[in-house]
Structures are given as C-alpha cells and as structure tokens.
Short mmCIF file of C-alpha atoms in Angstrom, two decimals:
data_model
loop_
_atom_site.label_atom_id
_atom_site.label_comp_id
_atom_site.label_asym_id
_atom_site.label_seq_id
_atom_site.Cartn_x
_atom_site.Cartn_y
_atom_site.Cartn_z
CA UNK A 1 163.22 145.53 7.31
CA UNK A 2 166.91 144.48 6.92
CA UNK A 3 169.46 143.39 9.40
CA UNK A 4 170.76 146.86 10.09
CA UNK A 5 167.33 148.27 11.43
CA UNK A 6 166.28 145.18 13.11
CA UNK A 7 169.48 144.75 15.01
CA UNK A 8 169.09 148.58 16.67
CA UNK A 9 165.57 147.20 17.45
CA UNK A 10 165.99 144.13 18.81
CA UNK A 11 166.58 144.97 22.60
CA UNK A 12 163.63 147.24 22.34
CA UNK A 13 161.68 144.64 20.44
CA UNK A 14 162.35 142.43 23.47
CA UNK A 15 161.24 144.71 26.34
CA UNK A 16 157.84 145.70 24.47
CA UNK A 17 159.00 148.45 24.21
CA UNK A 18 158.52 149.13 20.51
CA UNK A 19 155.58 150.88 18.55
CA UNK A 20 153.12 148.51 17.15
CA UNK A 21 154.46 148.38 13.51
CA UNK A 22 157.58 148.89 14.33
CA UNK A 23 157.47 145.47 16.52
CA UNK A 24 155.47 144.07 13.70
CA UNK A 25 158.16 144.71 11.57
CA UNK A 26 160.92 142.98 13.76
CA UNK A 27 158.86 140.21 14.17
CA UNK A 28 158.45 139.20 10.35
CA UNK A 29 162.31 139.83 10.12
CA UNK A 30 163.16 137.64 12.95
CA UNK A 31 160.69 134.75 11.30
CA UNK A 32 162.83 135.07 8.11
CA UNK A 33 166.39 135.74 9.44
CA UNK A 34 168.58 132.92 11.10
CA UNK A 35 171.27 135.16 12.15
CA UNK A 36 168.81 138.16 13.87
CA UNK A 37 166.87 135.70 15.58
CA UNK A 38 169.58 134.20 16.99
CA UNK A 39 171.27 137.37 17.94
CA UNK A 40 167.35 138.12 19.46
CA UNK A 41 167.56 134.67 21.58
CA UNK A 42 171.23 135.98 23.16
CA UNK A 43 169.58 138.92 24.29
CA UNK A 44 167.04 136.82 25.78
CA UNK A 45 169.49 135.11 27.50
CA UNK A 46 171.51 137.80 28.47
CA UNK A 47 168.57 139.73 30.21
CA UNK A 48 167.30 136.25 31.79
CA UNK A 49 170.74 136.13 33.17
CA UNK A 50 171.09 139.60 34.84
CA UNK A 51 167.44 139.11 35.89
CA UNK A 52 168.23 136.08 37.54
CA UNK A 53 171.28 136.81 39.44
CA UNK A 54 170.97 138.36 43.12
CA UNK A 55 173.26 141.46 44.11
CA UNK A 56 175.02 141.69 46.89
CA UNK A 57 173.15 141.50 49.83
CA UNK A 58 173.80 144.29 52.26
CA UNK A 59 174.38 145.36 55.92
CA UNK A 60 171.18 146.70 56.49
CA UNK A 61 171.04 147.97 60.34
CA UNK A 62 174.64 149.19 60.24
CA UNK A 63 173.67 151.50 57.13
CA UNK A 64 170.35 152.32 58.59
CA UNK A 65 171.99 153.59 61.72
CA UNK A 66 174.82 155.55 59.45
CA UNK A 67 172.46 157.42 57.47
CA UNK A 68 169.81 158.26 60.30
CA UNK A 69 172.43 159.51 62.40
CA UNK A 70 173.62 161.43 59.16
CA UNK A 71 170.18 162.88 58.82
CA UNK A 72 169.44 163.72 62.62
CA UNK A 73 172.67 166.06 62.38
CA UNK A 74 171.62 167.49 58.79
CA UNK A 75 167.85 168.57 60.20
CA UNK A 76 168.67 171.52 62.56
CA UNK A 77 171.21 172.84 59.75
CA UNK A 78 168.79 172.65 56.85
CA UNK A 79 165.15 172.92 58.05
CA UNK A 80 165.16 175.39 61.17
CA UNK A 81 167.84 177.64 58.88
CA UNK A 82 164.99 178.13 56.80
CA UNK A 83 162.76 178.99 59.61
CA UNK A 84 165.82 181.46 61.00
CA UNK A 85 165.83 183.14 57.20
CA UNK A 86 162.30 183.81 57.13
CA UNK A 87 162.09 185.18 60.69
CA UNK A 88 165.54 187.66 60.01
CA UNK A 89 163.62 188.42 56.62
CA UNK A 90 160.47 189.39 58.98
CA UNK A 91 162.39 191.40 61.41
CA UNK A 92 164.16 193.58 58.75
CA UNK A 93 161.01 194.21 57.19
CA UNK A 94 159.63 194.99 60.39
CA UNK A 95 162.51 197.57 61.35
CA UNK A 96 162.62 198.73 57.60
CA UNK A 97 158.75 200.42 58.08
CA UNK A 98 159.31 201.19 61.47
CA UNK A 99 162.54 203.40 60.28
CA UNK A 100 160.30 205.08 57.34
CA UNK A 101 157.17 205.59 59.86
CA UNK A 102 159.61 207.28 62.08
CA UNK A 103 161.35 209.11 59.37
CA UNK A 104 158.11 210.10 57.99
CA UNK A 105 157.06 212.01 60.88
CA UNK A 106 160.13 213.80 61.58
CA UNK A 107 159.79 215.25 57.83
CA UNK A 108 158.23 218.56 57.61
CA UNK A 109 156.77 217.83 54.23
CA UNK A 110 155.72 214.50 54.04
CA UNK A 111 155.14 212.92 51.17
CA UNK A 112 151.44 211.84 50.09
CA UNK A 113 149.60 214.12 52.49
CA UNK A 114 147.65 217.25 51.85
CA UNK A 115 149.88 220.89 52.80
CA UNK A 116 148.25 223.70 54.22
CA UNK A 117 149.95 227.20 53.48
CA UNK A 118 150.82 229.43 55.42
CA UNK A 119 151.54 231.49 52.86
CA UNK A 120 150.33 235.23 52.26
CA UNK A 121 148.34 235.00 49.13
CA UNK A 122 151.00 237.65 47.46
CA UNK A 123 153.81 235.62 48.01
CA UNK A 124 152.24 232.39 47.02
CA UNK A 125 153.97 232.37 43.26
CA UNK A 126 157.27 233.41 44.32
CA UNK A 127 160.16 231.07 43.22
CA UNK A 128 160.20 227.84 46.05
CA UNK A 129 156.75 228.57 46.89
CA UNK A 130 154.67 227.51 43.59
CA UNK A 131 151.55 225.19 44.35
CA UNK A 132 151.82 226.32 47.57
CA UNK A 133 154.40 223.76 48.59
CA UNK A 134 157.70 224.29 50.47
CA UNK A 135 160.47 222.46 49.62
CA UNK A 136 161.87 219.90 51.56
CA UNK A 137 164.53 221.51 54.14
CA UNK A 138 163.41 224.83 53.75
CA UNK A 139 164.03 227.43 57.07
CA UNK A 140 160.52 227.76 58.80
CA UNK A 141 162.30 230.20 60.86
CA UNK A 142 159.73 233.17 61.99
CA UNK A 143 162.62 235.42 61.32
CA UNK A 144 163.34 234.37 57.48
CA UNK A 145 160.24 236.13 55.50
CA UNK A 146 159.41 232.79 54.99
CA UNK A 147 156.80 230.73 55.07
CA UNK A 148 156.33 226.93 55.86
CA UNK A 149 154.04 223.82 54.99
CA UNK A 150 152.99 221.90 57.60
CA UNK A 151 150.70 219.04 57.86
CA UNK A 152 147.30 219.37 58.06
CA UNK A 153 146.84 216.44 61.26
CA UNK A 154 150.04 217.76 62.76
CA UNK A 155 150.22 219.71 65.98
CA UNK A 156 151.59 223.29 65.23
CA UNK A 157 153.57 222.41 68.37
CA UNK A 158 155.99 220.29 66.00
CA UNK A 159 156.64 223.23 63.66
CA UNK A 160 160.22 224.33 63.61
CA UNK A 161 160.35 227.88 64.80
CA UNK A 162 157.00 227.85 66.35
CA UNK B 1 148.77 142.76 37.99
CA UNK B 2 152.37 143.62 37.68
CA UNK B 3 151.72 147.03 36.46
CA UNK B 4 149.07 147.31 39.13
CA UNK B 5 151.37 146.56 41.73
CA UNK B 6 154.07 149.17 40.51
CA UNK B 7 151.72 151.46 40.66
CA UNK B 8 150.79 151.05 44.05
CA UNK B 9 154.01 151.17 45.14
CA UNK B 10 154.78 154.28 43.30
CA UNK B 11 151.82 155.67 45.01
CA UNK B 12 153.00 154.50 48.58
CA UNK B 13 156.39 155.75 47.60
CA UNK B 14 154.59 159.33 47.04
CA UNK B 15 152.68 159.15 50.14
CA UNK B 16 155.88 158.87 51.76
CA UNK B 17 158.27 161.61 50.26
CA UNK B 18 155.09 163.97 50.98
CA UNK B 19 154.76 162.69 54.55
CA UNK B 20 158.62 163.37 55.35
CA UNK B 21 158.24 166.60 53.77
CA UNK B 22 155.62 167.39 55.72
CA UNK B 23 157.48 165.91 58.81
CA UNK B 24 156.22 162.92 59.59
CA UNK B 25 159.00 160.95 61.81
CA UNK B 26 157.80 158.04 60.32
CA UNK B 27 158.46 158.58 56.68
CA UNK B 28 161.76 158.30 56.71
CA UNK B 29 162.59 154.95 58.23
CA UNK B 30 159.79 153.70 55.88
CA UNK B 31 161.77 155.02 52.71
CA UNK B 32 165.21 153.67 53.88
CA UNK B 33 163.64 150.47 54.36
CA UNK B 34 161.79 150.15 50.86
CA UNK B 35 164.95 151.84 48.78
CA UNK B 36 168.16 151.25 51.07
CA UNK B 37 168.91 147.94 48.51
CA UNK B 38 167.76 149.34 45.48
CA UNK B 39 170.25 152.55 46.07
CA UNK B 40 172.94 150.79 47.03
CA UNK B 41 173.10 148.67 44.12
CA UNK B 42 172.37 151.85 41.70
CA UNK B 43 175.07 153.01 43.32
CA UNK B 44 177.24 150.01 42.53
CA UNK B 45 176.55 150.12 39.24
CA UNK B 46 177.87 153.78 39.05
CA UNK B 47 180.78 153.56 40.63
CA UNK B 48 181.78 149.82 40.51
CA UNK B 49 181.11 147.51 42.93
CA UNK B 50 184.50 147.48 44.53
CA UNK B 51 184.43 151.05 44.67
CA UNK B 52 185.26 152.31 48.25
CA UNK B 53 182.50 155.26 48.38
CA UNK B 54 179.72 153.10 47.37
CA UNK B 55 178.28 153.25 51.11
CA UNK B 56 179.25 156.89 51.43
CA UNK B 57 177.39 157.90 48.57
CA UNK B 58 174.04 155.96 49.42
CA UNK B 59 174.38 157.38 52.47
CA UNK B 60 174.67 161.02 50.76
CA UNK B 61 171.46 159.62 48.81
CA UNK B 62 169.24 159.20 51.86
CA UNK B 63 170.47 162.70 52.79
CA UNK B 64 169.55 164.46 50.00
CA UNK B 65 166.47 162.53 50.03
CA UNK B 66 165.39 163.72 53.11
CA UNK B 67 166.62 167.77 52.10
CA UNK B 68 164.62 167.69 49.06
CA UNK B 69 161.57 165.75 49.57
CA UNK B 70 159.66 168.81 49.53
CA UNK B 71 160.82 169.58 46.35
CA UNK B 72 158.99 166.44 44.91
CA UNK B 73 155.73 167.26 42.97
CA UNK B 74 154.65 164.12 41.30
CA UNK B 75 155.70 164.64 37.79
CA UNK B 76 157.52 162.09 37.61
CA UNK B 77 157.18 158.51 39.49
CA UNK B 78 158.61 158.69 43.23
CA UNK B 79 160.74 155.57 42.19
CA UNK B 80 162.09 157.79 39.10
CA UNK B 81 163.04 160.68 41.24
CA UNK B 82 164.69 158.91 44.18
CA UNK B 83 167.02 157.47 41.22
CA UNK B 84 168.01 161.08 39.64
CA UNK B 85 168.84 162.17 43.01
CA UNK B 86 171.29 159.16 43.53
CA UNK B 87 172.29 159.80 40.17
CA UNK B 88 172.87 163.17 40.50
CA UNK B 89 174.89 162.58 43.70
CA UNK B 90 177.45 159.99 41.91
CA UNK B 91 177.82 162.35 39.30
CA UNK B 92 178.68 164.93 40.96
CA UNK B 93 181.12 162.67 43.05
CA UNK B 94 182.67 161.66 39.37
CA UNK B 95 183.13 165.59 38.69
CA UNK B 96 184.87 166.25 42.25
CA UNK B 97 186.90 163.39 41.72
CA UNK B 98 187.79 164.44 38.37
CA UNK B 99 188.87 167.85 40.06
CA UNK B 100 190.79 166.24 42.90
CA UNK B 101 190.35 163.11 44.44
CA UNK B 102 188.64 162.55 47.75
CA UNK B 103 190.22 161.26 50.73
CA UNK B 104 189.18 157.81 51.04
CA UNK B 105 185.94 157.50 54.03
CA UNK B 106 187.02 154.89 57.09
CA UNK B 107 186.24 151.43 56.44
CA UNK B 108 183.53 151.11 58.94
CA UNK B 109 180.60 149.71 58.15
CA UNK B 110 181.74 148.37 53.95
CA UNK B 111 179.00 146.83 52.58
CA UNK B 112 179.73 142.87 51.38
CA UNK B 113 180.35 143.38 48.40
CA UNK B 114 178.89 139.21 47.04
CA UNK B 115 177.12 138.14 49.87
CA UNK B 116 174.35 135.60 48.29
CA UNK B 117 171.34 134.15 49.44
CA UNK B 118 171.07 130.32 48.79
CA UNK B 119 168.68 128.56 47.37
CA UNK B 120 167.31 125.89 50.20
CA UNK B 121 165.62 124.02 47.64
CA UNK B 122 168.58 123.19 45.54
CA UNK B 123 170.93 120.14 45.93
CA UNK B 124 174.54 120.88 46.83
CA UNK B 125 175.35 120.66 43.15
CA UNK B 126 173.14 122.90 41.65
CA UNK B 127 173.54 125.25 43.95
CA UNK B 128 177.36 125.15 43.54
CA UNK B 129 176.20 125.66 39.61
CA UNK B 130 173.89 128.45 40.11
CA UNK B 131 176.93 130.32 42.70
CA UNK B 132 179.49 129.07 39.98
CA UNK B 133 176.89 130.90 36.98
CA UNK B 134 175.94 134.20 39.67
CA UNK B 135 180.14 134.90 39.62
CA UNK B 136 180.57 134.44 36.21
CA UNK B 137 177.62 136.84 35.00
CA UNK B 138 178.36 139.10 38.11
CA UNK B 139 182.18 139.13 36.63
CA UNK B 140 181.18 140.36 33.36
CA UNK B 141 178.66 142.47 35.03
CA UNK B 142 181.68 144.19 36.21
CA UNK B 143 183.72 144.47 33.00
CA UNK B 144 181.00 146.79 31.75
CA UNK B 145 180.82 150.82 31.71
CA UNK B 146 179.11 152.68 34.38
CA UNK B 147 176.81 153.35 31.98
CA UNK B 148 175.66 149.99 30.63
CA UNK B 149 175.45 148.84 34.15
CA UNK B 150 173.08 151.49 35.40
CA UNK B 151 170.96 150.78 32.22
CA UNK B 152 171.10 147.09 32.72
CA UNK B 153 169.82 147.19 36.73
CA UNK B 154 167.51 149.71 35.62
CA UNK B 155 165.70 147.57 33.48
CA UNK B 156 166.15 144.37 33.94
CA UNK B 157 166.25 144.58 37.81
CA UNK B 158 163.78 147.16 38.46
CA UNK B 159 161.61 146.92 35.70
CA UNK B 160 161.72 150.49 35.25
CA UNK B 161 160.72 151.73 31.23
CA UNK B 162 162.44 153.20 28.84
CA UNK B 163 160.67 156.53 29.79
CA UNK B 164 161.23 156.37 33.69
CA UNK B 165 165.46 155.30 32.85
CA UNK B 166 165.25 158.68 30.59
CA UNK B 167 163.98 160.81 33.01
CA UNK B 168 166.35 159.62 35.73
CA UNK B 169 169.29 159.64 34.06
CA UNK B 170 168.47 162.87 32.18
CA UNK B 171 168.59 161.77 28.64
CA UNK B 172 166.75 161.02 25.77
CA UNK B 173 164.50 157.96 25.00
CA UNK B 174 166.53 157.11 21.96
CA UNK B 175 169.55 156.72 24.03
CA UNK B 176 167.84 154.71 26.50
CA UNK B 177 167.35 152.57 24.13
CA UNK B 178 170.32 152.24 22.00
CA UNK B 179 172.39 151.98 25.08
CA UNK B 180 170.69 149.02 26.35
CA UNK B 181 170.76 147.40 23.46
CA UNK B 182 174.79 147.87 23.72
CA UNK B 183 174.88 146.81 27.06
CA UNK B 184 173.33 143.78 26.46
CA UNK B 185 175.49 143.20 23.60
CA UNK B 186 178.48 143.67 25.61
CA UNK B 187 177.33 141.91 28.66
CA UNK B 188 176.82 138.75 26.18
CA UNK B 189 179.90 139.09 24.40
CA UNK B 190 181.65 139.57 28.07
CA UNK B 191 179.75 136.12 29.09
CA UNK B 192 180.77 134.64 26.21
CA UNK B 193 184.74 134.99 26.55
CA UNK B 194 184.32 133.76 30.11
CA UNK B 195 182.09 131.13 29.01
CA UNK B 196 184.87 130.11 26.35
CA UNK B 197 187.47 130.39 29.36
CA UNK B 198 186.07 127.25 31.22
CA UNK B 199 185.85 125.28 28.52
CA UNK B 200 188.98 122.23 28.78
#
C-alpha cells in the first residue's frame, strides 16, 4: 500500500471501520511510514478533541414547552383530518350505492336480472325485440303494439302503462 | 457492552416512536427528553451555531416527529431515522431559503449558544485550560462546512457508523467515509492555524 491509498483510509482505519485486509494493509503501512503515521496520530487527536469537547448546553424546559405546545395545536389538524377523510370517503360510498340501488329500481330493464317477455311468440325476432329483451327506454305503452320486459320479482303494478 | 447498550437504547427508542404512533401520551415527552440535545446540536451543525432558526427548526423536528411516527417501520435504527427527519427538515429550510429568505422567528426562547458545564474536579487553572482548549476547537468547529460538521457530531459524538450516517443523510457509504476523513483533515488543519495564532 502507498501513501495515496493509505491516506483515503486512514480515518476509516481509525474508526474500525475498515475490512479486515484492508485494515491489515494500513496497519503495515503505518509501521513503515513516518509521515502516514503521523498524519494517523493527528486524526487521533483531532477526533479525541471533538469527542472531548461539550456543546452547548441548552434551555431545556423553555424548548420543551415550545415544541409541546407546537404539537398540541398540530394534533387536531393532522390526526382527526385523517379520521374526517376516511369518514367523508365512507359517506360518499355510502350515498354512491344508495344512488345506484335507487336508480336500479326505477330502471325498467335492470341490468343482471333475468327478463320475462311479454312478447307474442311471432313478434319475438322483430328488430328491438331479439333475445327477447327490450331495450332500455323503450314505450311500454298498451297503445304502441309493443311489448315490454319487466322483472321477474317486480310487481306488475310498477309497469309503465299498466 | 457499548454496543449492547446502543442497542438497547435503539430498542427503547423504537418502543417509543411505536407507542406515540399508537397514541400513547406518554411517548412523546419521553422522546423530547432522550433526543431534545442531540437534535439541537444536529441542528447546529447544519445550520451554524449562530444561526437564528436553530431552535425553530428543532422545534419543526419534534413536529414532524410526532406526524410521522407511524410511518416508522424499523428498517432502519430509531436513532437513524429521527436524524433523516431533522435532516430532511434543515434541508428543506436551505432550499426555501435559497428561494426566498424567511422572516427571521422572535427571539424568545434562543438557545445559549456556549453554555459549558465545569469540571468540579479541576483546579481553577486547568479548568481555565480545558474552557481556553473547548473555544478554540469549538472555533474551528465552526469554520467548517455544514457538511463536515454533521459528519463530525455524527461520529464522533454519537457514535453512530458509517452505515447509520449513510442512511441518515441519504448518501453513500463511500462518501461517508471520504468526507470524514476531510473533515477531520480540515478540522486539524483549522486547529492548527489557531494553535499557531497563540503562540508569542
């Protein structure tokens, strides 16, 4: 190892913070080079020194009080917002199915559910009335020649035009 | 025993970022009380000790502490992620004051900025040495870069390694360690021309 790669590892070297051979290494350098191992004690010194010297001390009740006051203003804003999201994130859901419930029963031709026709058999494979199925907004009006798909659970009561 | 020790401490440290998360009124206070020093002189380090925010941004610290506690899962020590937050929060103070510079926050309640403890067992003449040698390496502590500081109290003062100071500050191992090596450099070279000042 020359001077170069020991100097780069000389802090490291110091902390234990080196792989085995790499420390190894730095060691047999610093047995045989003056100028490293001196550079090697400085750093000793130098970290002895910082070590060794207290920081400021500091006001700790007055910052205490700052920071708690700080945080009992921050809680309402932060945690019970969250709470408030989920609960408006509840409620929309809520009112979201109740709207489609609703909206599904007012349909004549629900979606996902069985028709019955009403059809006369001769009729059944005229245009708008293949598979037996009435399109959606069709006139179930008595008058109209028409025909109509209701549901199979639903009161004929509901019907439009009966 | 050291290690044992830091680890225990780590572990109580986790116990009590879980406990606030989970809301324990307790947690808190505890965590203020084991990391109000510590953050404050992290702080320091970032923004220089004269710096008129330092208390303002400690304080912003504890607060994001206490926002994101239940964000901490443990992969990294408690210790290592109460030090990204507070480094994260100087940082971004850095980038806001880059953009436009704050209003300064009211005096109230400035921390002393080299209040020392003294040593009871020294004679009046050591301890005016060991005040006299505090200043001077506290003096070139201050000449140094935000950088080399933070580094420097990382290690040296917290005993934190080389992996922990990466994963605070967010960068690799290799400049961990090349930067401490410079800081150290420069802190002795800074020593040294204040060392050569008191000479007659």
């Amino acid at each position: 190892m020359n001077c170069a790669d020991a100097v780069t590892r000389l802090s490291a070297a110091l902390d234990g913070e080196l792989a085995n051979d790499d420390a190894r290494d730095v060691r047999g350098h610093l047995d045989t080079c003056e100028a490293c191992a001196r550079r090697y004690r400085t750093l000793q010194q130098v970290r002895s020194a910082v070590r060794s010297t207290p920081f400021a001390a500091v006001d700790a009740g007055g910052f205490d009080v700052r920071v708690l006051e700080r945080v009992r203003h921050d809680t309402p804003s932060v945690r019970i917002s969250g709470a408030w999201i989920a609960a408006a994130a509840a409620l929309v859901i809520a009112v979201s199915s109740a709207v489609l419930v609703l909206q599904e029963h007012a349909s004549v031709t629900p979606r996902g559910r069985a028709p019955v026709s009403l059809l006369p058999s001769d009729l059944a494979d005229e245009p708008g009335f293949t598979d037996g199925r009435a399109p959606l907004g069709i006139d179930c009006g008595v008058n109209g020649a028409s025909t109509c798909v209701i549901e199979q659970d639903l009161p004929h009561g509901l019907m439009a035009g009966n | 025993m050291k290690n044992n020790n830091a680890a225990a401490a780590d572990d109580a440290d986790a116990r009590l970022l879980r406990a606030h998360a989970r809301g324990d009124p307790h947690a808190f206070g505890d965590l203020l009380e084991r990391y109000r020093a510590r953050i404050l002189h992290l702080v320091r380090c970032r923004v220089g000790a004269g710096s008129i925010w330092v208390e303002d941004l400690a304080q912003d610290v504890f607060v994001q502490v206490h926002r994101k506690a239940g964000t901490f899962q443990g992969r990294s020590s408690a210790k290592t992620w109460l030090y990204a937050v507070a480094i994260n929060v100087c940082r971004d103070h850095r980038r806001q004051e880059r953009r436009a510079p704050q209003t300064a926050p009211a005096a109230l309640g400035a921390v002393e900025p080299l209040a020392e403890l003294p040593d009871s067992s020294l004679d009046p003449l050591e301890l005016l040495e060991q005040r006299e040698r505090d200043r001077l390496v506290r003096d070139a502590f201050e000449t140094l870069s935000a950088a080399h500081r933070t580094v420097l109290y990382m290690r040296d003062h917290e005993d934190m390694s080389y992996e922990q100071m990466a994963d605070a500050l967010a960068v690799p191992l290799g400049t961990i360690r090349s930067r401490l090596h410079n800081a150290r450099a420069a802190l002795a070279d800074a020593l040294g021309q204040r060392v050569r000042g008191l000479r007659p």
